[in-house]
Short mmCIF file of C-alpha atoms in Angstrom, two decimals:
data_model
loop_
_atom_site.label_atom_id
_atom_site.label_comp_id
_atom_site.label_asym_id
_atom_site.label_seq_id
_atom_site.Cartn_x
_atom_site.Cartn_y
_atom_site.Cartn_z
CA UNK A 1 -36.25 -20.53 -0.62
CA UNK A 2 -34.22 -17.68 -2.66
CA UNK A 3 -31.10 -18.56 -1.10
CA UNK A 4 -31.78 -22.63 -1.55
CA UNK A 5 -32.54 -21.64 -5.41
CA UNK A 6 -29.06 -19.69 -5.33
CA UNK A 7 -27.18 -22.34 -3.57
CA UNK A 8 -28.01 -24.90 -5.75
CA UNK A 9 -27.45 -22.70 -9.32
CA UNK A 10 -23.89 -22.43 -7.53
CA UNK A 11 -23.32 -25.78 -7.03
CA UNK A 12 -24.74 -26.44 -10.67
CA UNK A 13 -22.33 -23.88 -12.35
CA UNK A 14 -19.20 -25.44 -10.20
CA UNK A 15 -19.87 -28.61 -11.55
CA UNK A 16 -20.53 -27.36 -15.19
CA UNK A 17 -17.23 -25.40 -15.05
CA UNK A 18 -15.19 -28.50 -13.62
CA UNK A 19 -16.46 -30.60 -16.26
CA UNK A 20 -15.84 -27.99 -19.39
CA UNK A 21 -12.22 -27.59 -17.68
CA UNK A 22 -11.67 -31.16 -16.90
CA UNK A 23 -12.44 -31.93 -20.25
CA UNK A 24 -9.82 -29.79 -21.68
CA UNK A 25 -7.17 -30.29 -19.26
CA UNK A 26 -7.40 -34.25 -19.75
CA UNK A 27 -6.82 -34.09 -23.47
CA UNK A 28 -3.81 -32.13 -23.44
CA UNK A 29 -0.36 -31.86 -21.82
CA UNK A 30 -2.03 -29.61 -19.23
CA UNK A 31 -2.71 -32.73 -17.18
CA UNK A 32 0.80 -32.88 -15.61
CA UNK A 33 0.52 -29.26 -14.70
CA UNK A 34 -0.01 -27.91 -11.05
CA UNK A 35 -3.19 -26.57 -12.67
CA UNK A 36 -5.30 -30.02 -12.55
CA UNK A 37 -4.28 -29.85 -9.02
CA UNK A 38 -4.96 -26.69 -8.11
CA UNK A 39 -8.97 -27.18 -9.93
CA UNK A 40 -9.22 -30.43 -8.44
CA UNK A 41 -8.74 -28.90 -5.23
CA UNK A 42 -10.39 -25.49 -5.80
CA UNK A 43 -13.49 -27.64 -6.98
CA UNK A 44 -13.62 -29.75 -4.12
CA UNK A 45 -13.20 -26.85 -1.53
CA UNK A 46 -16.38 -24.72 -3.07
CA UNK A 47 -18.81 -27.60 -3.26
CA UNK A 48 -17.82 -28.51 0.14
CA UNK A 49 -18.18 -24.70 1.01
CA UNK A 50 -22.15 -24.98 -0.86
CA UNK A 51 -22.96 -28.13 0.64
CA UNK A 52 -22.09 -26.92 4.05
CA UNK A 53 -23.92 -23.80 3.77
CA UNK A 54 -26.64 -25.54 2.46
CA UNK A 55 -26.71 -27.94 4.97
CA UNK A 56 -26.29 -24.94 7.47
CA UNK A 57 -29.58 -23.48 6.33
CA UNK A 58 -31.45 -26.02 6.39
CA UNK A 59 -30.79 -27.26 10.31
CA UNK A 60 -29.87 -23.31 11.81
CA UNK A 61 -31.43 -20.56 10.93
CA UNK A 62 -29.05 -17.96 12.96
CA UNK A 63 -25.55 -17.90 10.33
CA UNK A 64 -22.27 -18.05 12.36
CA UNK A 65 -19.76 -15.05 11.95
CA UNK A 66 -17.24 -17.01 10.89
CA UNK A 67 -16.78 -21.19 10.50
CA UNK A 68 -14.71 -23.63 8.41
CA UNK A 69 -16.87 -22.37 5.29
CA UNK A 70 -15.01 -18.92 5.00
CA UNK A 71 -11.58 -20.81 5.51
CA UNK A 72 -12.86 -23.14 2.36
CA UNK A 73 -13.74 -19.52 0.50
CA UNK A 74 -10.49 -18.49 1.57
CA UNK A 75 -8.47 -21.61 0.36
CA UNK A 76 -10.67 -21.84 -3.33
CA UNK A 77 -9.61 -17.70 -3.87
CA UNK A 78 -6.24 -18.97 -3.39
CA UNK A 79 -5.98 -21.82 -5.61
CA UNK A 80 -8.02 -20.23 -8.74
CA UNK A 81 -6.00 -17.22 -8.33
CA UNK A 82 -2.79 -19.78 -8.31
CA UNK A 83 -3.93 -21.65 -10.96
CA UNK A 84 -4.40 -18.61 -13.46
CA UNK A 85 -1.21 -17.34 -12.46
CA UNK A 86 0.08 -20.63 -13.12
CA UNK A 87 -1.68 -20.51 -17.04
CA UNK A 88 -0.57 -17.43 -17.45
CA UNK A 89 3.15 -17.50 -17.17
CA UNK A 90 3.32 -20.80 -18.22
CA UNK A 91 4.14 -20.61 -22.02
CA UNK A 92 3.83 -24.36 -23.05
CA UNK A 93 -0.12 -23.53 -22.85
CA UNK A 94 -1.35 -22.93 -25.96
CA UNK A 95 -3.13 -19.15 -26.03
CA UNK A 96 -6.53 -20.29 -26.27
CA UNK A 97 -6.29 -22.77 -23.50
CA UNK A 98 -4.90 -20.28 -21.48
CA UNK A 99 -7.30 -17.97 -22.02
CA UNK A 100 -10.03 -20.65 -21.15
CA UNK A 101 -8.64 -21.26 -18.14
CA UNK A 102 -7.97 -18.05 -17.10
CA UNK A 103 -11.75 -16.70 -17.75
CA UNK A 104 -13.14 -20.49 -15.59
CA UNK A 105 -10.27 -20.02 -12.81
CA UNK A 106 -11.31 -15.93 -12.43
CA UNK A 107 -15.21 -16.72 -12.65
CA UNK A 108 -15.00 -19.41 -9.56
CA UNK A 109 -12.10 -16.89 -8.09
CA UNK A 110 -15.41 -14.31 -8.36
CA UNK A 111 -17.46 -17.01 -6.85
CA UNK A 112 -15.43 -18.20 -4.20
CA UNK A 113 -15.07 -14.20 -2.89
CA UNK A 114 -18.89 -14.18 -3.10
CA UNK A 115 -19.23 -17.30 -1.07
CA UNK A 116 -18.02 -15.23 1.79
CA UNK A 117 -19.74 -14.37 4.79
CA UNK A 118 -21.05 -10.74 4.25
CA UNK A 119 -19.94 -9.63 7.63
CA UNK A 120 -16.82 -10.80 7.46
CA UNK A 121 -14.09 -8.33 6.54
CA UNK A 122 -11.99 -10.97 5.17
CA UNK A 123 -14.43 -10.34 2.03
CA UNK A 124 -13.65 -6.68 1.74
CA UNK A 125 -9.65 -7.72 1.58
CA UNK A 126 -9.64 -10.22 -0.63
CA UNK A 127 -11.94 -8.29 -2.95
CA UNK A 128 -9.00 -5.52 -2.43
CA UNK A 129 -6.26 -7.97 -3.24
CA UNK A 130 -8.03 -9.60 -6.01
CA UNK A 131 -8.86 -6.48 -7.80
CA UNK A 132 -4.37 -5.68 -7.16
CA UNK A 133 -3.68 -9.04 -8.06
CA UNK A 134 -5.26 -8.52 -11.68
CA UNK A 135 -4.01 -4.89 -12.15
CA UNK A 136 -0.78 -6.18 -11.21
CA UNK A 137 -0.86 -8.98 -13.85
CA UNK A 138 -2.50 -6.81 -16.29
CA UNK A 139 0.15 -4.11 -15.96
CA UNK A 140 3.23 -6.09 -15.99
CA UNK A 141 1.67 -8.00 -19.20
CA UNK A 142 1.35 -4.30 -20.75
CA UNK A 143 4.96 -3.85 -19.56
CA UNK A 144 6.14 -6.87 -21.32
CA UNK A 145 3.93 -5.70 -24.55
CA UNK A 146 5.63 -2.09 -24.67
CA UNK A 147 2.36 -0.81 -25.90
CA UNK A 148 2.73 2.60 -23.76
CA UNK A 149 5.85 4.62 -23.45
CA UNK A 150 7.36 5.04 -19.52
CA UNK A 151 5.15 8.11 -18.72
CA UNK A 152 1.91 6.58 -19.45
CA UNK A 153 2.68 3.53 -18.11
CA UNK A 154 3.48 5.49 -14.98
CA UNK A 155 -0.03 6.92 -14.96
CA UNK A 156 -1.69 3.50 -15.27
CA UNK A 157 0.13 2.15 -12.59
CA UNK A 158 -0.59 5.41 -10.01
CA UNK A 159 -4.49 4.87 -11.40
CA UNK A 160 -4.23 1.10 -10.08
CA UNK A 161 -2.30 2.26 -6.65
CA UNK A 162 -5.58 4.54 -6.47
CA UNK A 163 -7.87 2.37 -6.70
CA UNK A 164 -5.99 -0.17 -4.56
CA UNK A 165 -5.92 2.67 -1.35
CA UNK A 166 -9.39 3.62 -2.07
CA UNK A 167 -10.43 0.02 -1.25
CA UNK A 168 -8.17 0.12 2.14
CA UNK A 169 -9.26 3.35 2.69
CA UNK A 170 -13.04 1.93 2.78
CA UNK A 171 -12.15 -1.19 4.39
CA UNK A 172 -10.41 1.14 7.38
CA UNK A 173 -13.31 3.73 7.22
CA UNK A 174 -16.76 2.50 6.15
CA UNK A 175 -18.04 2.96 2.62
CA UNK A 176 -16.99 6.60 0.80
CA UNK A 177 -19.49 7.11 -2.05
CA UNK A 178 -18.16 10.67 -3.06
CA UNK A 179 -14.45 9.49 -2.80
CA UNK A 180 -15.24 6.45 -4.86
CA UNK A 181 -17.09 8.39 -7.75
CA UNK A 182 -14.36 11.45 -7.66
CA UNK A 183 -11.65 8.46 -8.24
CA UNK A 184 -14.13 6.38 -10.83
CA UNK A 185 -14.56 9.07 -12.82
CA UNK A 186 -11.16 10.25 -13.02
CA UNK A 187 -10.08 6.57 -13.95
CA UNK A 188 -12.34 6.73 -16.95
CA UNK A 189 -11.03 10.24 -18.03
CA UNK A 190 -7.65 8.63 -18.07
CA UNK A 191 -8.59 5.17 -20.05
CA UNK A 192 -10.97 7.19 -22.09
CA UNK A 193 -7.62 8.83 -22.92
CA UNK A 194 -5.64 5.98 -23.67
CA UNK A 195 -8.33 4.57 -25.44
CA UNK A 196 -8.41 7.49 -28.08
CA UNK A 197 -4.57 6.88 -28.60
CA UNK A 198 -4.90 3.64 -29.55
CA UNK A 199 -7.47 4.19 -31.50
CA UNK A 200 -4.61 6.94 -33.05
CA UNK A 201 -1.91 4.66 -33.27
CA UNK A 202 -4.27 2.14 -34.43
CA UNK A 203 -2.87 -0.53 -31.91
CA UNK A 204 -4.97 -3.23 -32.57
CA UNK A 205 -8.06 -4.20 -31.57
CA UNK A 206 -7.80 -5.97 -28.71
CA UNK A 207 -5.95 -3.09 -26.84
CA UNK A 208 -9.23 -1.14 -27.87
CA UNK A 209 -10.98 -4.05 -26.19
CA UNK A 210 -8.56 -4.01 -23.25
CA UNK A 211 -9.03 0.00 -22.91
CA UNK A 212 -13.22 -0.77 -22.82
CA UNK A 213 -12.80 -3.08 -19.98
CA UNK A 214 -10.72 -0.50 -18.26
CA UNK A 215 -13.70 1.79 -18.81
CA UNK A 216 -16.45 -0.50 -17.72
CA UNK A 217 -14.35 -1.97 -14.26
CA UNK A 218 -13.99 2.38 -13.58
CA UNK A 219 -17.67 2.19 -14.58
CA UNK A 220 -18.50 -0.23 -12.29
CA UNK A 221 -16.98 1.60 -9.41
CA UNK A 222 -19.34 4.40 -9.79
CA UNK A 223 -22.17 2.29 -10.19
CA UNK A 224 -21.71 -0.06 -7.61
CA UNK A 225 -24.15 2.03 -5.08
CA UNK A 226 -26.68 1.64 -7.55
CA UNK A 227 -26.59 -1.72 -8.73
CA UNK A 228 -27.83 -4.73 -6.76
CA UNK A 229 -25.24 -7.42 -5.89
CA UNK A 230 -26.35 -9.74 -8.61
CA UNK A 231 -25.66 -7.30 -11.43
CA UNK A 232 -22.15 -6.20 -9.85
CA UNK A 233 -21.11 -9.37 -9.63
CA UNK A 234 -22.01 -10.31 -13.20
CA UNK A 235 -20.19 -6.68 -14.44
CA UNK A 236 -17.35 -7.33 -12.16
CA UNK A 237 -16.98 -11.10 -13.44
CA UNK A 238 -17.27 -9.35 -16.83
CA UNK A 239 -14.70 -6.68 -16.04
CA UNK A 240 -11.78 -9.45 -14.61
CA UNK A 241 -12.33 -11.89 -17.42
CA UNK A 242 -11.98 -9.08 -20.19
CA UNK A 243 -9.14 -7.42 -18.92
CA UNK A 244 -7.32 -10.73 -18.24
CA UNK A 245 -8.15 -12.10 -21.70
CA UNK A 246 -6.67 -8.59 -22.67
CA UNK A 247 -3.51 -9.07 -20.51
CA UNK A 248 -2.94 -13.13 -22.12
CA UNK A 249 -3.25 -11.22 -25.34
CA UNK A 250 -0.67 -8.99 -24.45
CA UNK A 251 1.73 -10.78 -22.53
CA UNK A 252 1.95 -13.26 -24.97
CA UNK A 253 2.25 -10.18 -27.96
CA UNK A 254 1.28 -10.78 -31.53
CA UNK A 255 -2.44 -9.31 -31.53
CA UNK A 256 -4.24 -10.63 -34.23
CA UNK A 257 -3.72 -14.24 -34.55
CA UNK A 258 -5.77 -15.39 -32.00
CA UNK A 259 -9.16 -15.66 -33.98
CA UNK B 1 -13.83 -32.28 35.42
CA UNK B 2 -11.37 -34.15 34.22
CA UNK B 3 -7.16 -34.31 34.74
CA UNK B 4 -6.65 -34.94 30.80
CA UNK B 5 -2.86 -34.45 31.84
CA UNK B 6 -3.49 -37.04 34.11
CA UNK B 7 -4.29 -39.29 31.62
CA UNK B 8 -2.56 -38.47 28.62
CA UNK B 9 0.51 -39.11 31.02
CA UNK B 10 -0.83 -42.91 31.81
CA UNK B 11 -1.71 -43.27 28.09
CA UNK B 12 1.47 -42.40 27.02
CA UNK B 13 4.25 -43.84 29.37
CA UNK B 14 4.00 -46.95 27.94
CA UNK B 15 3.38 -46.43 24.26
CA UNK B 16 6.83 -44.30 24.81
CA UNK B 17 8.67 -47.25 26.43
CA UNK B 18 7.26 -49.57 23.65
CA UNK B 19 9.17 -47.26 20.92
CA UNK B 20 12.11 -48.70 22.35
CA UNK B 21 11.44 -52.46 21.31
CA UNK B 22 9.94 -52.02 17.77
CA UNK B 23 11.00 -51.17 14.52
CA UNK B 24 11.12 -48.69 11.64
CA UNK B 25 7.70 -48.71 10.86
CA UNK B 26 5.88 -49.49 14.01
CA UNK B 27 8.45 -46.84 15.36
CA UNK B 28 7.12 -44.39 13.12
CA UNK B 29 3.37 -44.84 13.66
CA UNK B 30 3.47 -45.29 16.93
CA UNK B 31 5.50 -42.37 17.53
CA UNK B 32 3.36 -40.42 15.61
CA UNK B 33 0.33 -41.93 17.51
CA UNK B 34 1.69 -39.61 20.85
CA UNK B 35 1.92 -36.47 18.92
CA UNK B 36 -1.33 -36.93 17.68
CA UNK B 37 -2.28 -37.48 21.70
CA UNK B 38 -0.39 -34.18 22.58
CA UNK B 39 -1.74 -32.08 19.35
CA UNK B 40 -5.06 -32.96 21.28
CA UNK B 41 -4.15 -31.79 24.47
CA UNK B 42 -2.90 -28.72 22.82
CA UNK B 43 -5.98 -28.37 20.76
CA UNK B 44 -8.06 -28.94 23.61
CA UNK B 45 -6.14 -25.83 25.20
CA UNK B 46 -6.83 -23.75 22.66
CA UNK B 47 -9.89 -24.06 22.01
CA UNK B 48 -10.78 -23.58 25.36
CA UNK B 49 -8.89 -20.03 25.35
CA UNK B 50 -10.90 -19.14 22.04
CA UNK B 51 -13.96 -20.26 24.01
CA UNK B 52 -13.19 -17.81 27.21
CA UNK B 53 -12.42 -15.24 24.85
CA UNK B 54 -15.25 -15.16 21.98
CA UNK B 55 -17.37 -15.73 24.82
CA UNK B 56 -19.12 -19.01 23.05
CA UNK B 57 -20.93 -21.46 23.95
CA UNK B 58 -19.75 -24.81 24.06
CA UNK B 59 -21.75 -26.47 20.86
CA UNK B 60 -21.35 -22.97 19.05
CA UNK B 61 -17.58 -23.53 19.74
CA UNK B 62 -18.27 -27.08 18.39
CA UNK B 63 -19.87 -26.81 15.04
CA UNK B 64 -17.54 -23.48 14.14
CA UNK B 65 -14.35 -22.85 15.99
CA UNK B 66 -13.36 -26.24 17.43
CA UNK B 67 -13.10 -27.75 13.52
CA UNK B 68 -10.65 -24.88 12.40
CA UNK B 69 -8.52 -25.35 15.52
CA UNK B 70 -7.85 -29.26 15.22
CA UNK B 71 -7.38 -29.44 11.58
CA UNK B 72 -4.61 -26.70 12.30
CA UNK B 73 -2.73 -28.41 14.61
CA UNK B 74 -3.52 -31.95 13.15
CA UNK B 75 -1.85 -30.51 9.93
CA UNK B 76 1.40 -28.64 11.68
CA UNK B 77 2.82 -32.21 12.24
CA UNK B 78 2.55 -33.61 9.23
CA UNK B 79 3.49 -30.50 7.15
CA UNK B 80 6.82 -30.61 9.72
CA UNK B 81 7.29 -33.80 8.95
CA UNK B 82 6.96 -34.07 5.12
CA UNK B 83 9.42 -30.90 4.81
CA UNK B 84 11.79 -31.89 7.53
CA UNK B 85 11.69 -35.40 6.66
CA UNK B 86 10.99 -35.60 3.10
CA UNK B 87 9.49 -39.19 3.46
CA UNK B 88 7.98 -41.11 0.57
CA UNK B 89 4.15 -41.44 -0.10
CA UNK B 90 3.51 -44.80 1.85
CA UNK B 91 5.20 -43.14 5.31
CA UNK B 92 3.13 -39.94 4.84
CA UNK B 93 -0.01 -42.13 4.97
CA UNK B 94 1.36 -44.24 7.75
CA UNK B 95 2.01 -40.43 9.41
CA UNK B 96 -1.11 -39.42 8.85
CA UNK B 97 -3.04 -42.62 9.96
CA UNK B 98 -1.29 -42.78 13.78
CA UNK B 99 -1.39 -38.64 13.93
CA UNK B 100 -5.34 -38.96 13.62
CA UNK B 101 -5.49 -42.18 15.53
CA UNK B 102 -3.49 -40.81 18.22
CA UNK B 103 -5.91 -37.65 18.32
CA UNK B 104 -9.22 -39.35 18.49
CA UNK B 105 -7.86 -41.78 20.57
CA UNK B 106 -7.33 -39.50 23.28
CA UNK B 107 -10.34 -37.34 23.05
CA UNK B 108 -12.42 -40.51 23.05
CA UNK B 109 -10.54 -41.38 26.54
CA UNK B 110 -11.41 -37.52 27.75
CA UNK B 111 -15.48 -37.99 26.78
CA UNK B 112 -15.59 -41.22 28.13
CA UNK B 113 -13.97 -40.48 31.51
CA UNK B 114 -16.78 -37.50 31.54
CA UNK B 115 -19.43 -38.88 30.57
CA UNK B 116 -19.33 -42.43 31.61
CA UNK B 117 -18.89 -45.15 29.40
CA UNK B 118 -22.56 -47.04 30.57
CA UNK B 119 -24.55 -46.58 27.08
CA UNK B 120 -23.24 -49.00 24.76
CA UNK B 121 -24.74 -46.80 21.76
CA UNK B 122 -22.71 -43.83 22.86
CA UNK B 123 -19.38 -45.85 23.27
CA UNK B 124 -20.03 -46.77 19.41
CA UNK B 125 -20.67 -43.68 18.44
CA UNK B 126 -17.69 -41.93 19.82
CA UNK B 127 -16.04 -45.27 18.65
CA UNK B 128 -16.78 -45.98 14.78
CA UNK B 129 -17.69 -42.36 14.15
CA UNK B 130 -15.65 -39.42 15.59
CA UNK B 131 -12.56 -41.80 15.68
CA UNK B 132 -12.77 -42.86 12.51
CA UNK B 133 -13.54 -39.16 10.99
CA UNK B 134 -10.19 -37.74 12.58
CA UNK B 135 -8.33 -40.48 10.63
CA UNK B 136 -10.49 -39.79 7.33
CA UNK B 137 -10.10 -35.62 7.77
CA UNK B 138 -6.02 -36.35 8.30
CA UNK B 139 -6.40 -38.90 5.03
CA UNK B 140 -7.82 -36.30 3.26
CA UNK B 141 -4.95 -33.95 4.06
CA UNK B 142 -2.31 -36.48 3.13
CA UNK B 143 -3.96 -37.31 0.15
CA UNK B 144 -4.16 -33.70 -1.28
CA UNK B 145 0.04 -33.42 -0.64
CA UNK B 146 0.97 -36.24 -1.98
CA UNK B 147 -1.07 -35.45 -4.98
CA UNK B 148 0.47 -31.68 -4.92
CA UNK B 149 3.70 -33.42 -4.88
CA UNK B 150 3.08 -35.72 -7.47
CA UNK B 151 2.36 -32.29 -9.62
CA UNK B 152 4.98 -30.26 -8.56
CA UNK B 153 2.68 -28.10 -6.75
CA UNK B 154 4.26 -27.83 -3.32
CA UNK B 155 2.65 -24.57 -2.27
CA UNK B 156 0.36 -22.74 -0.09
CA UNK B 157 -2.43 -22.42 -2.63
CA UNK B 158 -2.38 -26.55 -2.28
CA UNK B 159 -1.74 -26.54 1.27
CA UNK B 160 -4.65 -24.20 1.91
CA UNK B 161 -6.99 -26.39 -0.57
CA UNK B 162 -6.45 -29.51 1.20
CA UNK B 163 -6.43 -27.86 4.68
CA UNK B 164 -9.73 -26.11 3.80
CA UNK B 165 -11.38 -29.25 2.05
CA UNK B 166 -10.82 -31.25 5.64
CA UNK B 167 -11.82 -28.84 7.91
CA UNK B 168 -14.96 -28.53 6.09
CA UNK B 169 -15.56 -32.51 6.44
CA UNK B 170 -14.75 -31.94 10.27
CA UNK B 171 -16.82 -29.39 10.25
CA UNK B 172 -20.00 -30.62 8.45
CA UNK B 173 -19.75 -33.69 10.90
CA UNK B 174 -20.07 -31.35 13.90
CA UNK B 175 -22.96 -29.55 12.07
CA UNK B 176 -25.07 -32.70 10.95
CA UNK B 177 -24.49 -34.69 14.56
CA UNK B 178 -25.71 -31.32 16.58
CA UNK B 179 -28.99 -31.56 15.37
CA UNK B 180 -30.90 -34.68 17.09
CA UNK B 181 -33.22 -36.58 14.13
CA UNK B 182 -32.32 -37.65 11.04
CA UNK B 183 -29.50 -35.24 10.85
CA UNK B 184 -27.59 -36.41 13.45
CA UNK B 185 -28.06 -39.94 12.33
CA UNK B 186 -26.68 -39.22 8.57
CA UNK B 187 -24.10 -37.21 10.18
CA UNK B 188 -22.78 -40.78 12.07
CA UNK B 189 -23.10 -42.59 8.55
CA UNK B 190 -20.50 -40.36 7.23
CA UNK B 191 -17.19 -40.72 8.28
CA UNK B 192 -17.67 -44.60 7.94
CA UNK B 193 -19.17 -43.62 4.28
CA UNK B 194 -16.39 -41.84 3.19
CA UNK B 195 -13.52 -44.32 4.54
CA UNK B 196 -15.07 -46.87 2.43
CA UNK B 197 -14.96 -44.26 -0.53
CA UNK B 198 -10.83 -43.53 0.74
CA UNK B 199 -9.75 -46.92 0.44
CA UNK B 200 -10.17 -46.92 -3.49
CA UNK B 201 -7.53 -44.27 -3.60
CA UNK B 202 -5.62 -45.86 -0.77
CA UNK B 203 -5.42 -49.08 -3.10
CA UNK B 204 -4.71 -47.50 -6.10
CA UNK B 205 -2.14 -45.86 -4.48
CA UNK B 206 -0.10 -48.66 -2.82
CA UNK B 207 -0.68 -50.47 -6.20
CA UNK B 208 1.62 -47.67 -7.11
CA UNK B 209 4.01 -47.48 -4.50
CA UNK B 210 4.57 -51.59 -4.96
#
C-alpha cells in the first residue's frame, strides 16, 4: 500500500511540475527552444515509467531486474539533465526563468535516478555522473565568475575529482563508510574555508549561499548512512538545486540583482 | 518449430519483385515494409540469444527483454534513414508506418504458422492488437523526431526520450496481456485506443505538411 501511496504522490508531483513549467515556457520565447521538447519528452517518459511500475505491482508481485522501465529512467535523466544544460548556457533566458527551470529539470533529474531499480547498478552510475555533471557545471560557472584565484580553484576542482572516485571506488567495491566520512569531512574543512573568505572579501551573498550548499552536499555524504532514503533524497534534491541556482548566479555574474 | 527463414523468403520474393513496377512512394513503403520483415527476423535472433543466455523464461523474456530488443532494432532503420536520407516529415511517417507494418506482419505469420490459425478470436487478437501496436510504438518514435527536429533538438537526449517513451508502450502491452482477466482484456483495448488518440496529431500534421 506504501509503495501505491508513493507511486501515485510521484505521478502527482510530475504532473504539478509539467504544468508550473508548461505554463511558463508557453508564455515566453522559451517555446521554440529544445527545452519544451526535451520536458515534453522527459514528462512523458516518467509517467510512463510510474504507470508501468504501477501497473507492475499491481498484476506481479516478484520485480524484474531490469525492463523497459529503467531504460525510461535512463532516457528522463538524460533529457532533464539536457534540458538544464540547455537553460543554462542559453543566454536569451531571462535569469529567473532559468533558474526555474533549472531547480524543476534537476528535481525530476532527482526523481527519474530514484525511479531506478535498486539493484540495478545503472543507479549507482548515474548518481556518480549526475553528482560530476553538476560539479562540472558549477565549477566552470565559478571559472567564468573569477571569484577564486587559480590555486583555489585548483583545490575545488581536486575536491570534486574526490568525490567523483570515491563514488567509482564504491560502485567497484561495495559501500566504504570510513572512506566516505574521511573524504566528507575533509570537503567541509575546505568549503568551510572558502566560506570564511568570502565572508572576508565580502563576495556577496549568494557565494555565501553557494559555499553553504557546498557544506550541506559534504554534509550529506557523511550522513547518508544515517539518514533514511526519503530524507537523502529531499537533502540531496536540496543540495543540487542550491548549488545550481548558485552556479546560474554565477555564470551569468552580477550578484545582487536578481531579487 | 518453425523455418521463419523459410517464410520470410516466400513473403518477401514477391514484395521485392513488386518494387520494380511501382513508384516513389509505394517504392518507399514497401521497401521499408521488408526491412521491417528482416529487423524481425533479426530481433527474433536476438532475443533468442538473450533468452539462452539470461537463462529466462519465455513470458519473463516477453514482458521485459523482448520490448527493449524490438524497439532497438525497429528504431536503427529509421534513425539510418532520417540521417542518411534526410527525408521530409510526411516520408518519415510513411517510413515508419511500412517499418512497423512490415514487423508485425511477419511475426503475426511466425505465431500463426505455430499455433494454428483455427480460433477466430486469436487471429483478431494477433490481428487488430499486436499489429496495430508495432505501427503505434514506431508512430510514437517518428513523432518524437520530427518534433525534435522541428525544435532543433536533434540529439541523443531526444532520441533516448522517444526511444524510451515507446518501449515502455511495448512494454506495458506485454505486461497487461500476460495476465489472463481483465488485464489482459484492457491490455487488447490499447493499442487500438491509442491509434485513435495518434491520428489527431497525424491530421494536424499533414494539415501542415499540405
Amino acid at each position: 500500500m506504501n509503495q501505491v501511496v508513493e507511486l501515485g504522490f510521484t505521478f502527482f508531483r510530475i504532473i504539478v511540475l509539467a504544468f508550473v513549467l508548461s505554463v511558463m515556457v508557453f508564455s515566453d520565447k522559451l517555446s521554440k527552444s529544445p527545452i519544451i521538447v526535451y520536458f515534453t519528452f522527459g514528462v512523458a517518459t516518467l509517467l510512463g515509467n510510474t504507470f508501468y511500475k504501477f501497473v507492475h505491482m499491481l498484476l506481479i508481485t516478484e520485480s524484474p531486474f531490469f525492463s523497459a522501465a529503467e531504460i525510461s529512467s535512463i532516457g528522463g535523466i538524460l533529457l532533464f539533465g539536457a534540458s538544464a544544460h540547455v537553460a543554462f548556457r542559453d543566454r536569451e533566458i531571462s535569469k529567473k526563468k532559468t533558474i526555474i527551470i533549472c531547480c524543476i529539470a534537476y528535481f525530476l533529474f532527482s526523481c527519474a535516478i530514484w525511479t531506478l531499480d535498486n539493484r540495478t547498478i545503472i543507479k549507482n552510475i548515474f548518481s556518480a555522473i549526475a553528482l560530476d555533471f553538476l560539479a562540472c557545471e558549477s565549477l566552470f560557472a565559478l571559472k567564468c565568475s573569477k571569484a577564486f584565484n587559480k590555486k583555489e580553484f585548483s583545490l575545488l576542482g581536486v575536491a570534486a575529482i574526490g568525490v567523483a572516485v570515491v563514488k567509482l571506488l564504491e560502485i567497484i567495491m561495495g559501500k566504504m563508510p570510513v572512506v566516505e566520512i574521511i573524504i566528507g569531512a575533509l570537503s567541509c574543512i575546505m568549503t568551510l574555508y572558502f566560506l570564511f573568505r568570502l565572508f572576508k572579501d565580502r563576495k556577496g551573498k549568494f557565494s555565501i549561499l553557494f559555499s553553504l550548499a557546498n557544506v550541506g552536499g559534504c554534509w550529506c555524504m557523511i550522513t547518508r548512512y544515517f539518514c533514511s532514503g526519503t530524507i537523502r533524497m529531499i537533502i540531496d534534491t536540496f543540495g543540487i538545486i542550491m548549488i545550481f541556482i548558485m552556479s546560474v548566479i554565477q555564470y551569468r555574474g552580477k550578484e545582487n540583482d536578481l531579487f | 518449430m518453425i523455418y521463419s527463414e523459410n517464410i520470410f523468403i516466400c513473403i518477401v520474393v514477391p514484395l521485392f519483385l513488386a518494387i520494380y513496377f511501382i513508384s516513389d512512394n509505394a517504392k518507399s513503403f514497401v521497401g521499408s515494409f521488408i526491412v521491417g520483415m528482416i529487423i524481425c527476423l533479426v530481433s527474433a535472433y536476438i532475443s533468442g540469444y538473450v533468452e539462452y543466455v539470461l537463462a529466462f523464461d519465455h513470458e519473463w523474456m516477453a514482458i521485459y527483454i523482448t520490448p527493449i530488443i524490438e524497439e532497438i532494432m525497429k528504431a536503427i532503420p529509421l534513425l539510418m534513414f532520417m540521417f542518411i536520407f534526410e527525408p521530409d516529415n510526411k516520408t518519415m511517417i510513411l517510413i515508419a508506418v511500412g517499418l512497423g507494418a512490415g514487423f508485425a506482419t511477419f511475426e503475426n505469420c511466425c505465431y500463426l504458422l505455430e499455433n494454428g490459425a483455427d480460433s477466430f478470436w486469436y487471429v483478431i487478437i494477433r490481428g487488430v492488437c499486436v499489429g496495430v501496436m508495432h505501427i503505434v510504438s514506431m508512430l510514437l518514435l517518428c513523432y518524437g523526431m520530427i518534433l525534435s527536429k522541428k525544435f532543433n533538438a536533434v540529439s541523443v537526449p531526444a532520441f533516448a526520450g522517444a526511444l524510451s517513451f515507446s518501449m515502455i508502450y511495448h512494454s506495458l502491452y506485454n505486461l497487461l496481456v500476460s495476465i489472463p482477466g481483465a488485464s489482459s482484456i484492457i491490455g487488447y483495448c490499447v493499442p487500438l485506443a491509442t491509434a485513435i488518440l495518434l491520428y489527431i496529431p497525424y491530421h494536424t500534421l499533414r494539415k501542415e505538411l499540405t
